[in-house]
Amino acid sequence: MNESVSVSSFHYLLHPYNTSLVTCCDAEGQPNIIAIAWLVPVSVSPPLVGMSIGPRRHSYKLIQASGEFVINVAPHEIAQQVLFCGRRSGRDVDKFAATGLTPGQARHVRPPIIEECIAHLECRVVQEVEAGDHRLVIGEVLAAYTRPGVLDDNGLYDLSRVHPLLHLGRNRFTSTLAQSTEPQLLT
Ligand SMILES: Cc1cc2nc3c(=O)[nH]c(=O)nc-3n(C[C@H](O)[C@H](O)[C@H](O)COP(=O)(O)O)c2cc1C
């Protein structure tokens, strides 16, 4: 017998998701960090990424006003800081100061990158779709780069060297296995 799940919890059945720290900043350049798990690539050419974000989040207001954000892919080592950035609001606390995460200069946008993260996607907002209680913010990826040595020869994460943080749901996280598999494609 299948087990029924309340449809209001459907999204947990799609986790674990890669978890990122998205940076944004206000008109004075004061940066904020939000934990975001609902991220999806939506186009390769042009390079577009979709981010589902609640309109009441402080970060949403900053991103809407500035039109810029940076997706910083988090390693499992900083799970505690990610949880903090996902449970506290930048309205009340300076999340860089509170977590000790290190801001770095981005190449094309004003929000900083986070030095402790594995990879960085600098984005400019090109579209926004109202979707229920969230907004699907679509960003064009202006630049994408990683910490040195985290990719293998095929441009994929080398899982013997990095372990991206995955959000299982609520306050629980997991990560990748040290090995990856490449199954044979059935014909
Ligand atoms: C692991 C994790 C993932 C999250 N993913 C999302 C997400 O995809 N979209 C969203 O709107 N909020 C998400 N949140 C909630 C926001 O990070 C949270 O509301 C945050 O405190 C908002 O901060 P701000 O008010 O400074 O913008 C997530 C929280 C956690 C802990």
XYZ file of C-alpha atoms and ligand atoms in Angstrom:
218
model
C 0.000 0.000 0.000
C 1.351 3.421 -0.905
C 1.637 5.954 1.883
C -0.303 9.178 1.365
C 1.449 12.464 1.934
C -0.350 15.740 2.478
C -0.100 17.741 -0.759
C 1.117 20.703 1.288
C 4.262 18.613 1.924
C 4.747 17.410 -1.667
C 7.998 19.344 -2.023
C 9.793 17.180 0.556
C 9.387 14.258 -1.844
C 11.593 16.104 -4.354
C 14.431 16.762 -1.896
C 17.351 16.500 -1.277
C 18.237 19.633 -3.200
C 21.515 21.391 -3.649
C 21.603 24.248 -1.178
C 23.066 27.614 -1.958
C 23.718 30.838 -0.143
C 22.356 33.650 -2.285
C 23.849 37.061 -1.708
C 22.201 40.386 -2.482
C 22.617 43.944 -1.258
C 20.723 47.153 -0.554
C 21.172 50.561 -2.206
C 24.024 51.396 0.213
C 25.829 48.162 -0.652
C 25.009 46.478 2.686
C 25.007 42.745 1.849
C 22.607 40.032 2.976
C 22.626 36.229 2.669
C 19.635 33.903 2.208
C 19.663 30.080 2.106
C 17.936 28.879 -1.068
C 17.265 25.269 -2.012
C 14.656 25.800 -4.719
C 16.971 26.629 -7.610
C 16.757 25.206 -11.103
C 18.628 25.747 -14.383
C 16.017 26.797 -16.968
C 18.033 27.547 -20.135
C 21.564 27.014 -21.439
C 21.514 29.643 -24.205
C 20.925 32.214 -22.920
C 22.138 30.896 -19.552
C 19.165 31.263 -17.195
C 18.536 30.026 -13.667
C 15.240 30.042 -11.772
C 15.014 30.789 -8.061
C 11.814 30.338 -6.100
C 11.729 32.908 -3.304
C 9.057 34.041 -0.869
C 7.998 37.666 -1.496
C 8.121 38.489 2.212
C 11.818 37.644 2.519
C 14.092 40.612 3.115
C 16.305 39.249 0.323
C 13.435 39.286 -2.137
C 12.976 43.035 -1.615
C 16.704 43.628 -2.087
C 16.870 41.503 -5.239
C 13.773 43.156 -6.685
C 15.204 46.628 -6.051
C 18.754 45.945 -7.278
C 18.084 43.325 -9.976
C 21.200 41.410 -8.935
C 22.166 38.366 -6.889
C 24.924 35.777 -6.577
C 24.307 32.039 -6.094
C 27.078 30.607 -3.910
C 27.030 26.789 -3.846
C 27.623 25.664 -0.264
C 29.881 22.794 0.837
C 28.628 20.517 3.653
C 31.229 21.963 6.047
C 29.201 25.172 6.416
C 25.805 23.548 7.137
C 25.510 25.446 10.425
C 26.005 28.828 8.748
C 23.556 27.862 5.990
C 20.913 26.981 8.573
C 21.453 30.335 10.281
C 21.063 32.202 6.962
C 17.872 30.216 6.359
C 16.286 30.783 9.759
C 17.189 34.391 10.540
C 16.313 37.538 8.602
C 18.709 40.185 7.376
C 16.159 42.689 8.681
C 17.318 41.802 12.209
C 20.907 40.640 11.868
C 24.062 41.154 9.803
C 24.513 37.564 8.600
C 28.126 38.020 7.462
C 29.088 39.281 10.924
C 27.036 36.631 12.744
C 28.291 33.627 10.732
C 31.864 34.737 10.102
C 31.448 33.943 6.388
C 33.876 35.902 4.211
C 32.591 38.302 1.534
C 34.643 38.625 -1.648
C 34.450 40.910 -4.665
C 32.201 39.654 -7.478
C 33.197 40.338 -11.101
C 30.087 41.911 -12.627
C 27.588 42.585 -9.847
C 27.522 44.434 -6.544
C 26.543 41.613 -4.119
C 29.635 39.815 -2.789
C 30.592 36.201 -3.351
C 31.104 33.992 -0.269
C 34.698 32.756 -0.167
C 33.886 29.533 1.740
C 31.570 28.345 -1.064
C 32.438 25.934 -3.860
C 31.051 27.802 -6.849
C 29.583 31.180 -7.707
C 26.991 32.244 -10.299
C 26.623 35.990 -10.748
C 23.098 36.797 -11.932
C 21.004 39.664 -13.254
C 17.215 39.428 -12.957
C 15.543 39.174 -16.375
C 12.057 37.966 -15.477
C 9.776 37.304 -12.556
C 6.802 34.980 -12.436
C 4.193 35.084 -9.680
C 3.740 31.482 -8.570
C 1.438 30.919 -5.591
C 3.100 31.941 -2.331
C 6.540 32.258 -3.988
C 7.990 34.220 -6.890
C 10.030 32.503 -9.587
C 12.858 34.947 -10.172
C 14.739 34.156 -13.372
C 18.316 35.342 -13.533
C 20.716 35.509 -16.445
C 24.061 34.028 -15.427
C 26.686 36.688 -16.197
C 29.643 34.750 -14.804
C 30.208 31.296 -13.330
C 33.355 30.136 -11.556
C 34.557 27.737 -8.856
C 37.149 27.409 -6.161
C 40.339 25.982 -7.744
C 40.487 22.189 -8.080
C 36.854 21.261 -7.433
C 36.023 20.111 -10.975
C 37.194 16.980 -12.776
C 38.388 16.798 -16.413
C 34.754 16.774 -17.632
C 33.864 19.963 -15.790
C 31.828 18.048 -13.191
C 32.286 18.238 -9.421
C 35.123 15.974 -8.271
C 33.331 14.306 -5.362
C 36.568 13.078 -3.847
C 37.422 16.743 -3.257
C 34.131 18.520 -2.569
C 30.801 17.627 -1.025
C 28.021 20.041 -1.947
C 25.480 20.502 0.835
C 22.051 19.029 0.138
C 18.884 20.073 1.962
C 16.702 17.154 2.973
C 13.948 19.367 4.426
C 13.215 21.273 7.651
C 16.556 21.619 9.517
C 18.109 18.441 8.071
C 20.894 18.171 5.542
C 22.847 15.496 3.772
C 25.704 15.437 1.300
C 27.107 13.518 -1.636
C 28.907 10.209 -1.546
C 32.623 10.359 -2.205
C 32.078 8.344 -5.395
C 29.823 9.038 -8.363
C 28.496 6.426 -10.798
C 28.060 6.648 -14.550
C 25.509 3.950 -15.466
C 25.338 2.653 -19.017
C 22.530 4.292 -20.994
C 19.908 1.646 -21.838
C 19.165 1.397 -25.549
C 18.123 24.974 3.867
C 17.131 26.057 3.587
C 16.683 26.278 2.303
C 15.765 27.313 2.020
N 15.325 27.497 0.747
C 14.482 28.514 0.472
C 14.041 28.729 -0.868
O 14.385 28.001 -1.793
N 13.201 29.783 -1.101
C 12.798 30.631 -0.097
O 12.041 31.589 -0.351
N 13.203 30.438 1.186
C 14.034 29.415 1.484
N 14.463 29.211 2.763
C 14.010 30.140 3.829
C 14.846 31.445 3.851
O 16.232 31.164 3.739
C 14.556 32.177 5.190
O 13.207 32.593 5.210
C 15.503 33.333 5.485
O 15.479 33.556 6.880
C 15.154 34.625 4.776
O 16.135 35.564 5.075
P 15.989 37.118 4.711
O 14.739 37.622 5.428
O 17.244 37.721 5.264
O 15.865 37.231 3.256
C 15.309 28.147 3.084
C 15.749 27.908 4.394
C 16.642 26.861 4.646
C 17.107 26.616 6.057
